[in-house]
C-alpha positions as a Markdown table, in Angstrom:
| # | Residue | x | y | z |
|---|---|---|---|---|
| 1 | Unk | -253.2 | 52.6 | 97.9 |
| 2 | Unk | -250.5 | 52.5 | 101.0 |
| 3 | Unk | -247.3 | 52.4 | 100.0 |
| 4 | Unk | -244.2 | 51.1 | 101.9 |
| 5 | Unk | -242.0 | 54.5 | 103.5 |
| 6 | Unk | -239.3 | 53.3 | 101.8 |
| 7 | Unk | -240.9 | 53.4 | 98.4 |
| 8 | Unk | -242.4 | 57.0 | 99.1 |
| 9 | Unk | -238.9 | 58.4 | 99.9 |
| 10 | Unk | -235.9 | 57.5 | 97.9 |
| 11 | Unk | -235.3 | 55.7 | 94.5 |
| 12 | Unk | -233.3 | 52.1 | 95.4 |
| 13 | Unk | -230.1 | 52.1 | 94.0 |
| 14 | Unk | -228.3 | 50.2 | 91.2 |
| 15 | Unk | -224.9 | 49.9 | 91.8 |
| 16 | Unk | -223.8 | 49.4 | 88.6 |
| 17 | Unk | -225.1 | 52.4 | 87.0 |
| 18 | Unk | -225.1 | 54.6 | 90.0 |
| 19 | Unk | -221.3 | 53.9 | 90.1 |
| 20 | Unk | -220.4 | 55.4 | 87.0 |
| 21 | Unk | -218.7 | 58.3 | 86.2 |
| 22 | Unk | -220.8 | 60.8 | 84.4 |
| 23 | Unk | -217.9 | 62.4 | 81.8 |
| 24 | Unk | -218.2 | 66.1 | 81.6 |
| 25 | Unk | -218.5 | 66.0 | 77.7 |
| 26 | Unk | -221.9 | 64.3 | 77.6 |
| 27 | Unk | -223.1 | 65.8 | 80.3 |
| 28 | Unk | -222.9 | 69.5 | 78.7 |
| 29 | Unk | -224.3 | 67.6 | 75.7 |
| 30 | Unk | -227.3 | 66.6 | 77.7 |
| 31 | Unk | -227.7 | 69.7 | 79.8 |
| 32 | Unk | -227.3 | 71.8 | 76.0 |
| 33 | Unk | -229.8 | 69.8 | 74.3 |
| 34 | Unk | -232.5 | 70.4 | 77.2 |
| 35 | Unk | -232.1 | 73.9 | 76.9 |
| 36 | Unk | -231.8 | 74.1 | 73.7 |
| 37 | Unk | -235.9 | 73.2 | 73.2 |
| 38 | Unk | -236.2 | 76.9 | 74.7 |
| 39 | Unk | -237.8 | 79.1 | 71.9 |
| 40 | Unk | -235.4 | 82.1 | 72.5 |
| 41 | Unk | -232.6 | 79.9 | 71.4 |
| 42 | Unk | -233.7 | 79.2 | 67.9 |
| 43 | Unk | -232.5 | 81.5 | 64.9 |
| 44 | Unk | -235.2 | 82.7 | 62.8 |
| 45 | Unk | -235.0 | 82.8 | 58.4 |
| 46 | Unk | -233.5 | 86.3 | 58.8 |
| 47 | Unk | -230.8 | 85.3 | 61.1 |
| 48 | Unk | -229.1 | 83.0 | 58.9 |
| 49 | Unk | -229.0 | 85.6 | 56.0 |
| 50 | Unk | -225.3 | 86.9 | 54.9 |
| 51 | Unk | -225.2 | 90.6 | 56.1 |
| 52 | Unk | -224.0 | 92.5 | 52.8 |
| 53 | Unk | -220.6 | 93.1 | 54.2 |
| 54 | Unk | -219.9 | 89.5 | 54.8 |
| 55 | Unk | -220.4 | 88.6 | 51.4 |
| 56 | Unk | -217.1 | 88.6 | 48.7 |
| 57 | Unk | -217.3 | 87.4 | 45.3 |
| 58 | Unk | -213.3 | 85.9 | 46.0 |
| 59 | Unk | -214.3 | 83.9 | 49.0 |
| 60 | Unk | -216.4 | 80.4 | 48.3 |
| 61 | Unk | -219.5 | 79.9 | 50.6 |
| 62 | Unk | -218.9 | 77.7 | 53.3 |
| 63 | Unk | -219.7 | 74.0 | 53.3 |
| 64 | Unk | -222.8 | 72.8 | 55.1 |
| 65 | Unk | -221.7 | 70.7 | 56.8 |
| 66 | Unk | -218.4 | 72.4 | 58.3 |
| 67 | Unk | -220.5 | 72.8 | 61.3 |
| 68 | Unk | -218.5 | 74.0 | 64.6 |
| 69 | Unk | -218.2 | 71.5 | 67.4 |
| 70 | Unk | -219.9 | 74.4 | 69.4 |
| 71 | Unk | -222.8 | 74.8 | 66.6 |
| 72 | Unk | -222.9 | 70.5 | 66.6 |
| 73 | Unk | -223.6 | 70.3 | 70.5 |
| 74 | Unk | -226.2 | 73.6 | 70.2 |
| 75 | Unk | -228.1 | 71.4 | 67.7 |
| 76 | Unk | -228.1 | 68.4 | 69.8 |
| 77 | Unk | -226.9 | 66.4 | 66.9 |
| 78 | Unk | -226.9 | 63.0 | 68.8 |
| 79 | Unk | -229.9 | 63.6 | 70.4 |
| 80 | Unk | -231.7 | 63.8 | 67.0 |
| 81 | Unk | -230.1 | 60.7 | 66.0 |
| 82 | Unk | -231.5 | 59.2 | 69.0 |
| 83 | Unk | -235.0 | 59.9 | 68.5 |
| 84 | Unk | -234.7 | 58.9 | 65.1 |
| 85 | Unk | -233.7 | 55.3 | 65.7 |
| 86 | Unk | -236.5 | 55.3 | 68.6 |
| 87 | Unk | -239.4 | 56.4 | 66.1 |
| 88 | Unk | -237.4 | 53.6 | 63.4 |
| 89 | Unk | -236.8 | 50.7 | 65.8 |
| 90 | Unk | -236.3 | 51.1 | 69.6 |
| 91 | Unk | -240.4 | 51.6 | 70.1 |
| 92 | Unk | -241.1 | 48.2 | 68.7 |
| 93 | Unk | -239.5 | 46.3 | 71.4 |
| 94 | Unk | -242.4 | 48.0 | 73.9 |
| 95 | Unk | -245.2 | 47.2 | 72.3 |
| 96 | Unk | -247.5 | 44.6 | 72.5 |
| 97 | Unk | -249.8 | 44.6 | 69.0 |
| 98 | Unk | -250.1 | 47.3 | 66.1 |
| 99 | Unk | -252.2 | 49.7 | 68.8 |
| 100 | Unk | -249.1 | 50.1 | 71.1 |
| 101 | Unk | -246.9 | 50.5 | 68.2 |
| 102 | Unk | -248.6 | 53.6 | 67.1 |
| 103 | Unk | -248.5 | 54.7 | 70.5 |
| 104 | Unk | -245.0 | 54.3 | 71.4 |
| 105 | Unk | -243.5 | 55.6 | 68.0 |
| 106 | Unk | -246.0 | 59.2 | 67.8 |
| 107 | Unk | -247.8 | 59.6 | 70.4 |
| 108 | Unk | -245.2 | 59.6 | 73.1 |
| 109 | Unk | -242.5 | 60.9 | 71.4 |
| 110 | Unk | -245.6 | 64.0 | 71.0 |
| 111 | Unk | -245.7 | 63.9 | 74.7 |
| 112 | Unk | -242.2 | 64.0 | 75.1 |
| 113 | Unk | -241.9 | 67.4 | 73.4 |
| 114 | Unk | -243.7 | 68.9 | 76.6 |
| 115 | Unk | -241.8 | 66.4 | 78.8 |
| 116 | Unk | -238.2 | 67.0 | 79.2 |
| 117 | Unk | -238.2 | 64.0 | 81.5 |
| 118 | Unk | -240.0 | 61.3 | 79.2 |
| 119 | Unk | -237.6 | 63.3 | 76.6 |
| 120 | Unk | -235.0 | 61.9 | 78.0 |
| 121 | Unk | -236.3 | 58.7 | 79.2 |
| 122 | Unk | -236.8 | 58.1 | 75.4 |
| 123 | Unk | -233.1 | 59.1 | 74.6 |
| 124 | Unk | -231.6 | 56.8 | 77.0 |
| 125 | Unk | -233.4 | 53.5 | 76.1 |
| 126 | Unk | -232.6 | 54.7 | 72.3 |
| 127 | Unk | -228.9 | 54.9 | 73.4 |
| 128 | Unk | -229.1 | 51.8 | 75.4 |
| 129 | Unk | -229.9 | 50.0 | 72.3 |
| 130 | Unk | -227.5 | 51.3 | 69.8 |
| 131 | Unk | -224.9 | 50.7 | 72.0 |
| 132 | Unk | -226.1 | 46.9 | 72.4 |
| 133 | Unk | -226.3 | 46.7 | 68.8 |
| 134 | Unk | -222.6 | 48.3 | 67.8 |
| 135 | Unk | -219.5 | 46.1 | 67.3 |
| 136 | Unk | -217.3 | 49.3 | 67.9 |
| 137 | Unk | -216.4 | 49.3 | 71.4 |
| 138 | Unk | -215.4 | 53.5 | 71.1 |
| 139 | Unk | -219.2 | 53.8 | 69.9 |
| 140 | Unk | -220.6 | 51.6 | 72.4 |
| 141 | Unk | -218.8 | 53.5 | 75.3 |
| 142 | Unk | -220.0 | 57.0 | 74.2 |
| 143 | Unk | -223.8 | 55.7 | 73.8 |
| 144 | Unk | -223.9 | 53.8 | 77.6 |
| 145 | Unk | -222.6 | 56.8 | 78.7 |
| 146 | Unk | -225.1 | 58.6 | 77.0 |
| 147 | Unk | -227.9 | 56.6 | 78.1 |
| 148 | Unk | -226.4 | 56.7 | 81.8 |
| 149 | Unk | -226.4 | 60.8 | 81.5 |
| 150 | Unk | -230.4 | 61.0 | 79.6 |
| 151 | Unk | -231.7 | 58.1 | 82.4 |
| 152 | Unk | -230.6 | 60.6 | 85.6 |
| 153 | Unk | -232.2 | 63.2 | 84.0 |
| 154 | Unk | -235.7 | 61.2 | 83.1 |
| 155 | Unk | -235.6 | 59.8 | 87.2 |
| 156 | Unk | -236.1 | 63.5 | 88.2 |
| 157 | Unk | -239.2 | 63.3 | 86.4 |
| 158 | Unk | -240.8 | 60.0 | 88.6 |
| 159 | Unk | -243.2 | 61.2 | 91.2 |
| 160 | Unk | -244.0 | 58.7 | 94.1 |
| 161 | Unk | -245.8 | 61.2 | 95.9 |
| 162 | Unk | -248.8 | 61.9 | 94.2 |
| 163 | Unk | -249.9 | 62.4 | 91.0 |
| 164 | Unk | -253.5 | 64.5 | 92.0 |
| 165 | Unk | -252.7 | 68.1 | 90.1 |
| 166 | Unk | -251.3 | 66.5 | 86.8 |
| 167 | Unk | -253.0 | 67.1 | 83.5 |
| 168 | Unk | -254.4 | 64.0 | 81.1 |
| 169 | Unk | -251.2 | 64.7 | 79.0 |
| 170 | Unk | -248.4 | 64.5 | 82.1 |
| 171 | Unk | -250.6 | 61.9 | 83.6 |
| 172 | Unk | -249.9 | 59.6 | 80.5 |
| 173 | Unk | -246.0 | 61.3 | 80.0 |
| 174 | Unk | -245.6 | 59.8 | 83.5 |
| 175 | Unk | -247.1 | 56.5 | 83.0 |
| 176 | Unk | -245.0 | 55.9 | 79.8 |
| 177 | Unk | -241.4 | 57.2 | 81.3 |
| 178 | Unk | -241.6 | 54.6 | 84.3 |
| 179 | Unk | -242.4 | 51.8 | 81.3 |
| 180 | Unk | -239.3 | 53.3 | 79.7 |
| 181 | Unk | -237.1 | 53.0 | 82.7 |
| 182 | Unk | -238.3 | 49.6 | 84.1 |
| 183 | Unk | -236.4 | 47.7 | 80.6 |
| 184 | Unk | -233.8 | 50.3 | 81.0 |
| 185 | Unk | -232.2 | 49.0 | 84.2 |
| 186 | Unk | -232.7 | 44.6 | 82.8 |
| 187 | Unk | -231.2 | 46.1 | 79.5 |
| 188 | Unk | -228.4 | 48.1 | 80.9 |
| 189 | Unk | -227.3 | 45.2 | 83.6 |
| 190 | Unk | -227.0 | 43.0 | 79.9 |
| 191 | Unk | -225.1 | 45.2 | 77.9 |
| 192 | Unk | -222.6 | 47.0 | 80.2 |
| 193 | Unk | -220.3 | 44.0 | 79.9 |
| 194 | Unk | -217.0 | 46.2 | 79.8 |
| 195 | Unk | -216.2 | 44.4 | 83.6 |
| 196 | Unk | -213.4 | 42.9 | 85.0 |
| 197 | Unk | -215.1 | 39.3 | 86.3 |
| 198 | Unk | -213.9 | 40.2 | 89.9 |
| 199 | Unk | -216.0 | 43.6 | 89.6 |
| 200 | Unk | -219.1 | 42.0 | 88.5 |
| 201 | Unk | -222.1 | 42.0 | 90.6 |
| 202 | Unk | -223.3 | 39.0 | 92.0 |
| 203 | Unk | -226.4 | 38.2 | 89.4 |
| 204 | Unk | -228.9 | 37.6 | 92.5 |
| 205 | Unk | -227.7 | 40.8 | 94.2 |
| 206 | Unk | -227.8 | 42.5 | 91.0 |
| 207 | Unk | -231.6 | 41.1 | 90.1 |
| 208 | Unk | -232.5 | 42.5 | 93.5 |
| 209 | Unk | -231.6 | 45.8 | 93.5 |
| 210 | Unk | -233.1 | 45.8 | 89.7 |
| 211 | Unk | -236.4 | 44.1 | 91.4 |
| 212 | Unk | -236.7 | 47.0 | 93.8 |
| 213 | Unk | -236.3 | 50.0 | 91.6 |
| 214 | Unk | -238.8 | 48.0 | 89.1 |
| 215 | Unk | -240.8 | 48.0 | 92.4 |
| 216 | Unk | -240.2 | 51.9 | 93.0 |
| 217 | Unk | -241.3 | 52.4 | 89.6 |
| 218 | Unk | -244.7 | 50.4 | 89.6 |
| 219 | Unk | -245.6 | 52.0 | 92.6 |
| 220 | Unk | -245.2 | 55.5 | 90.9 |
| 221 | Unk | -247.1 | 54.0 | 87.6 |
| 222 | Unk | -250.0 | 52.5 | 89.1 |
| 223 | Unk | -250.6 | 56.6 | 90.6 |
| 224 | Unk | -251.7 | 57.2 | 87.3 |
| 225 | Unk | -253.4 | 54.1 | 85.7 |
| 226 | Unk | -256.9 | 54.7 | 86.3 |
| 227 | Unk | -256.7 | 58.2 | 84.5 |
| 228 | Unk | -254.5 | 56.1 | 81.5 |
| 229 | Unk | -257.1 | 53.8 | 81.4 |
| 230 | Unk | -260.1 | 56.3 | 80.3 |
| 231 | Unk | -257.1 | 57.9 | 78.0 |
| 232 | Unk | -255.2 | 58.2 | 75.2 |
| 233 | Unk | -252.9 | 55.5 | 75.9 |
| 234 | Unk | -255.6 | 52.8 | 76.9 |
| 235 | Unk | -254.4 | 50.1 | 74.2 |
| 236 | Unk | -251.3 | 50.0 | 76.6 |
| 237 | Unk | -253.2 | 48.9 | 79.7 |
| 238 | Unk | -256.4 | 46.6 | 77.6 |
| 239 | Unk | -256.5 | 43.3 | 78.7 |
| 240 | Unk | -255.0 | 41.2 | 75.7 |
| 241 | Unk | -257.0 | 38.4 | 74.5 |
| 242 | Unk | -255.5 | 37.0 | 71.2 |
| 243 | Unk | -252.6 | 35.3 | 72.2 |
| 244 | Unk | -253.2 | 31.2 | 71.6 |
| 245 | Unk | -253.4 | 29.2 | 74.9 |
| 246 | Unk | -250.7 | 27.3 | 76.5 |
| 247 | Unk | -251.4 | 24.2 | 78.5 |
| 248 | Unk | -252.1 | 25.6 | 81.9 |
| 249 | Unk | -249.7 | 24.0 | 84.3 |
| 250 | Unk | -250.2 | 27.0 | 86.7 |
| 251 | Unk | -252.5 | 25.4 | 89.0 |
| 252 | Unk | -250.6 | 21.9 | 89.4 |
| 253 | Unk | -247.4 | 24.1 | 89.8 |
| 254 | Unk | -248.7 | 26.5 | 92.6 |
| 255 | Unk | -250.5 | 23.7 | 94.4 |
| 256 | Unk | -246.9 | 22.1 | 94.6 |
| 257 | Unk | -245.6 | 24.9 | 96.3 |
| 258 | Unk | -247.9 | 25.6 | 98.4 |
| 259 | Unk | -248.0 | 22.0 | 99.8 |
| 260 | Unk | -244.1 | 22.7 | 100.0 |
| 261 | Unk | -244.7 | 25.7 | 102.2 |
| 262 | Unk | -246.9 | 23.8 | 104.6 |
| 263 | Unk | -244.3 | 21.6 | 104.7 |
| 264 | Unk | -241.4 | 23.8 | 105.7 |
| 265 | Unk | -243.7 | 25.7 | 108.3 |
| 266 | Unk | -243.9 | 21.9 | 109.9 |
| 267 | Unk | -240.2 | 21.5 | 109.6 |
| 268 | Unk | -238.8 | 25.1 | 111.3 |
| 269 | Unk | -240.9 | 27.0 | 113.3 |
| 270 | Unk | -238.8 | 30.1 | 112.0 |
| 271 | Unk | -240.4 | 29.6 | 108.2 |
| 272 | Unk | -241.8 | 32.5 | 107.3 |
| 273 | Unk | -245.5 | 30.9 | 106.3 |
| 274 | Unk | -247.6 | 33.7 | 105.6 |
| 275 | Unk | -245.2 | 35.7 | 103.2 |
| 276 | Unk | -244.4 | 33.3 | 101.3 |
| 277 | Unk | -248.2 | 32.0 | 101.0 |
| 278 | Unk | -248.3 | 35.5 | 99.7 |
| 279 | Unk | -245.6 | 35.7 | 97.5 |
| 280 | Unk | -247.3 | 32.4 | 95.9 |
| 281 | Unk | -250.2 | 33.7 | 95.6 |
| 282 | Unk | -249.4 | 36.3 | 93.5 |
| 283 | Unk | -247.1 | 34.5 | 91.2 |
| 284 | Unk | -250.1 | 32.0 | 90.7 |
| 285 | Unk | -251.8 | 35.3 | 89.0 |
| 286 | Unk | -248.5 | 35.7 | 87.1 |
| 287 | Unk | -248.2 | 32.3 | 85.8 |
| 288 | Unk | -252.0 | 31.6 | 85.3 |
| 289 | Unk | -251.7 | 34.7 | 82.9 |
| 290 | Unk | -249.0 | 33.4 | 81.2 |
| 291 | Unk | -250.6 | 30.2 | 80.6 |
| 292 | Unk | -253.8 | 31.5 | 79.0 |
| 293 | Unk | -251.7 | 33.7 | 76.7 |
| 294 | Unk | -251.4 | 36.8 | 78.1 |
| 295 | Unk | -248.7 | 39.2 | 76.8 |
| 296 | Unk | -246.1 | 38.9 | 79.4 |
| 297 | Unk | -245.2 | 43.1 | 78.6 |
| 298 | Unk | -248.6 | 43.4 | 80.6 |
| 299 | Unk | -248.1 | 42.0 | 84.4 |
| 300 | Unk | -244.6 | 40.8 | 84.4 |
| 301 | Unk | -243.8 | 43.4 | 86.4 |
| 302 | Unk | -246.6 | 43.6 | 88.5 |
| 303 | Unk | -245.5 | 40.7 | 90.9 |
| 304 | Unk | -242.3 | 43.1 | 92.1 |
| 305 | Unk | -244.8 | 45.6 | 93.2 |
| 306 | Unk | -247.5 | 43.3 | 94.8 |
| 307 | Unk | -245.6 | 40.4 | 96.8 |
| 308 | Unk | -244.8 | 41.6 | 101.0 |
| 309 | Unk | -241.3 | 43.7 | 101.4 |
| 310 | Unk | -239.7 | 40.8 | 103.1 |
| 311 | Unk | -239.8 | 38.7 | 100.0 |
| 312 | Unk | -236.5 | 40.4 | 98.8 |
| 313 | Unk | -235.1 | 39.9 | 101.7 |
| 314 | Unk | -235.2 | 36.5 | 102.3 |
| 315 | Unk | -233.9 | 35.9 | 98.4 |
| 316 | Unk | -230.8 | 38.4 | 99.5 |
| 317 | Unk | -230.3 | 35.8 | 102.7 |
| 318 | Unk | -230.4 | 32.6 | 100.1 |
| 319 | Unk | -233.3 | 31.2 | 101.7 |
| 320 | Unk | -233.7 | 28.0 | 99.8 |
| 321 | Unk | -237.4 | 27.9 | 99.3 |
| 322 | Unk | -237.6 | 31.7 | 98.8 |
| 323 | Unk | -235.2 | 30.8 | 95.6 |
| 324 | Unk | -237.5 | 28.1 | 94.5 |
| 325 | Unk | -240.0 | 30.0 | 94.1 |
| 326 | Unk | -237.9 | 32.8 | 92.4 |
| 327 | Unk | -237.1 | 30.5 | 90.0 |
| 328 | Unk | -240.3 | 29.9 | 89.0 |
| 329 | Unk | -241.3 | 33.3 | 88.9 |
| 330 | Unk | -238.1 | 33.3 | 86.0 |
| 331 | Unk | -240.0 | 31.6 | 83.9 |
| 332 | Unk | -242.4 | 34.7 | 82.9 |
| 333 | Unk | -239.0 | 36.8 | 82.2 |
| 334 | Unk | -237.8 | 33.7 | 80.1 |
| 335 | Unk | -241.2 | 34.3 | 78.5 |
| 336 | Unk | -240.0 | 37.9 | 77.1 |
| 337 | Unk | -236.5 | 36.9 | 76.2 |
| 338 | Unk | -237.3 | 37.8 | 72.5 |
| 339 | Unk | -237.4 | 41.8 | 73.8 |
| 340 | Unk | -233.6 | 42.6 | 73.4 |
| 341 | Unk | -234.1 | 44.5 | 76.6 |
| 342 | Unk | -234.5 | 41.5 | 78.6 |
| 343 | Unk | -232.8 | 39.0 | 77.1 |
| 344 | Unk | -231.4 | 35.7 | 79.0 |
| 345 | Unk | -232.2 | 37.1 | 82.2 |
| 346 | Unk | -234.7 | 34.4 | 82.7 |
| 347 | Unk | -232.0 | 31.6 | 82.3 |
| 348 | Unk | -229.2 | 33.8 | 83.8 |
| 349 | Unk | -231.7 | 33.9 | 87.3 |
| 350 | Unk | -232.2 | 30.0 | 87.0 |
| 351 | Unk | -228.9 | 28.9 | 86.7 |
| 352 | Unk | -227.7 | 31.3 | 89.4 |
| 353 | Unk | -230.3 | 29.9 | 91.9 |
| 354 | Unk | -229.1 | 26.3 | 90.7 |
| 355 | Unk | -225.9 | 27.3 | 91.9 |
| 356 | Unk | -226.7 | 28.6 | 95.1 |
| 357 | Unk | -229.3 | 25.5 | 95.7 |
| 358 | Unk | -228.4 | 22.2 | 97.7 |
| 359 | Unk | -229.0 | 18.8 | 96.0 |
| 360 | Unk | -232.0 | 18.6 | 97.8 |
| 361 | Unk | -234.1 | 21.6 | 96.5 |
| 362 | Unk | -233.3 | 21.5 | 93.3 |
| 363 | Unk | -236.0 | 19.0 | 92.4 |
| 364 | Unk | -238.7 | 21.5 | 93.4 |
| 365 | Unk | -237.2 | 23.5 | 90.4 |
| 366 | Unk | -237.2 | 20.9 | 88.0 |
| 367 | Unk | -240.7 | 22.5 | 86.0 |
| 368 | Unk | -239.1 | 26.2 | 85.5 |
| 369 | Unk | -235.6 | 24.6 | 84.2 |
| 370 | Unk | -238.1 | 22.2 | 81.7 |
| 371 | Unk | -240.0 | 25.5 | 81.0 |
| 372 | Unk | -236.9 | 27.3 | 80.1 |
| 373 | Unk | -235.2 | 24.4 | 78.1 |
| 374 | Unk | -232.6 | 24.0 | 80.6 |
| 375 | Unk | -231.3 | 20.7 | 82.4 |
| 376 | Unk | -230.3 | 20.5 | 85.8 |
| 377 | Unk | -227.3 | 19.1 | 86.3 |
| 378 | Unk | -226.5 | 15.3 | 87.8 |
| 379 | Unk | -226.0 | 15.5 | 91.2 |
């Protein structure tokens, strides 16, 4: 497969967690709680054995858990606490059916024991969700910036390059951190909220630059798939087939924008025709999924990586029709709003585009908004 020379050479940025300060406190945290896996760091039985000259019968033993701050950040204690709540709760929300569950809660936390990156990847969507789920802001400060610190570590692990000297076991390691980080950056976008209004992204801008890392990361996923496929983590990638059918509207829907697109090629000799004919064609897939009942978890993502570079460009330049169809490819992300990591970003996308849409063009958007339960507004 050819990829793009931008997505071979650098990870697109996200401004709004690339702009963060990374405080010195976690970070050592972090840093410790890697090293500390090493085996010449751990005490053995005999270590932890009073020497006769240290005992007194006047003095008391020490509490257990008058632990030193030094002894607290040796153990990783917050780490532990992370992986915890991802083997309790956090591995539900990426998993499909009872298969995937298994997966996610041993089996990749197993891999991640030989994978400091998928380690960490792990950590930091753990951390991402406790933070979303705390009323205290003081906690849910000190997990985002936990999760900010573990996700820079897990993106030195992503290989765009080429996957051909991996093992089975870092194969699937791989597979599962670039899952991991794809709901990492729609998750973190919803719950950093601690913004002034005037330092909020633009939510187009912002669904762009979260589009093209989730773009990045498919194209370093799909390196591995055919050797996850004839693995241990094939329930992940099995096609899905017990979902109950929706009435398939894909076809009617895709036919109208297609005629749409033959239409504005008629109009302006400057409408870019082919991509979008594209760009359609690979939402129909998306959509026709959808319709039959197929688990959105399983292609959602997969029209980032497939429709032409220039896509995203015309969306950043508020081409009308390139926002209809956006707003039609909202409706599969509506579709996965009960995932805490995604959320209303379905909704958030389709009143945005409303927004930014003249009177005009906002009746070729009129199936997502009934899709999503949404009216458009009077004009």
């Amino acid at each position: 497969m050819v990829l793009s020379h931008q997505l071979r050479i650098c990870r697109p940025r996200l401004t709004r967690l690339d702009t963060k300060a990374r405080p010195a406190s976690i970070a050592s945290s972090v840093s410790s709680a890697t090293t500390s896996m090493s085996s010449d760091s751990l005490p053995i039985m005999t270590d932890l054995m009073p020497h006769p000259a240290d005992i007194s019968t006047k003095t008391p033993p020490p509490q257990i858990n008058n632990l030193s701050s030094d002894m607290e950040e040796t153990l990783g204690l917050q780490d532990l606490e992370l992986m915890m709540h991802w083997c309790t709760t956090t591995y539900r929300s990426m998993a499909r059916d009872h298969a995937a569950e298994v997966l996610w809660q041993t089996v990749i936390p197993r891999l991640s024991l030989r994978s400091p990156s998928l380690r960490h990847g792990l950590l930091a969507l753990s951390a991402l969700h406790v933070a979303g789920t705390t009323a205290s802001p003081e906690r849910k400060w000190r997990y985002l910036a936990a999760a900010r610190e573990h996700q820079s570590q897990a993106l030195l692990g992503i290989n765009v390059d080429g996957t051909q000297e991996f093992t089975d076991s870092q194969c699937d390691a791989h597979f599962a951190l670039c899952g991991v980080l794809m709901v990492f950056s729609f998750a973190y976008c919803l719950i950093d909220d601690d913004m002034e209004d005037e330092e909020r992204p633009n939510i187009l801008d912002e669904f762009l630059e979260v589009f093209q890392l989730t773009r990045w990361l498919v194209s370093a996923m799909v390196m591995t798939l055919e050797r996850v496929t004839s693995g241990e983590l094939y329930s992940l990638v099995r096609p899905d087939e017990t979902r109950p059918r929706m009435p398939n509207m894909s076809r009617l829907v895709i036919s109208s924008l297609q005629r749409q697109n033959e239409t504005e090629a008629l109009r302006d000799s400057n409408h870019e025709k082919e991509t979008y004919n594209e760009t359609i064609l690979h939402l129909s897939n998306s959509l026709e999924q959808l319709m039959n009942g197929g688990e959105p978890k399983d292609f959602a993502f997969c029209w980032c990586f497939h429709i032409p570079v220039r896509y995203p460009e015309l969306v950043a330049e508020r081409t009308p029709f390139a926002l209809v169809i956006l707003a039609h490819y909202a409706v599969v992300l509506h579709h996965l709003r009960d995932s805490w990591w995604m959320g209303d970003w379905g909704t958030r996308l389709l009143k945005e585009i409303v927004d930014e849409l003249e009177p005009e063009w906002r009746e070729l958007i009129a199936w997502p908004a009934d899709a999503m339960g949404w009216f458009l507004p009077e004009e």
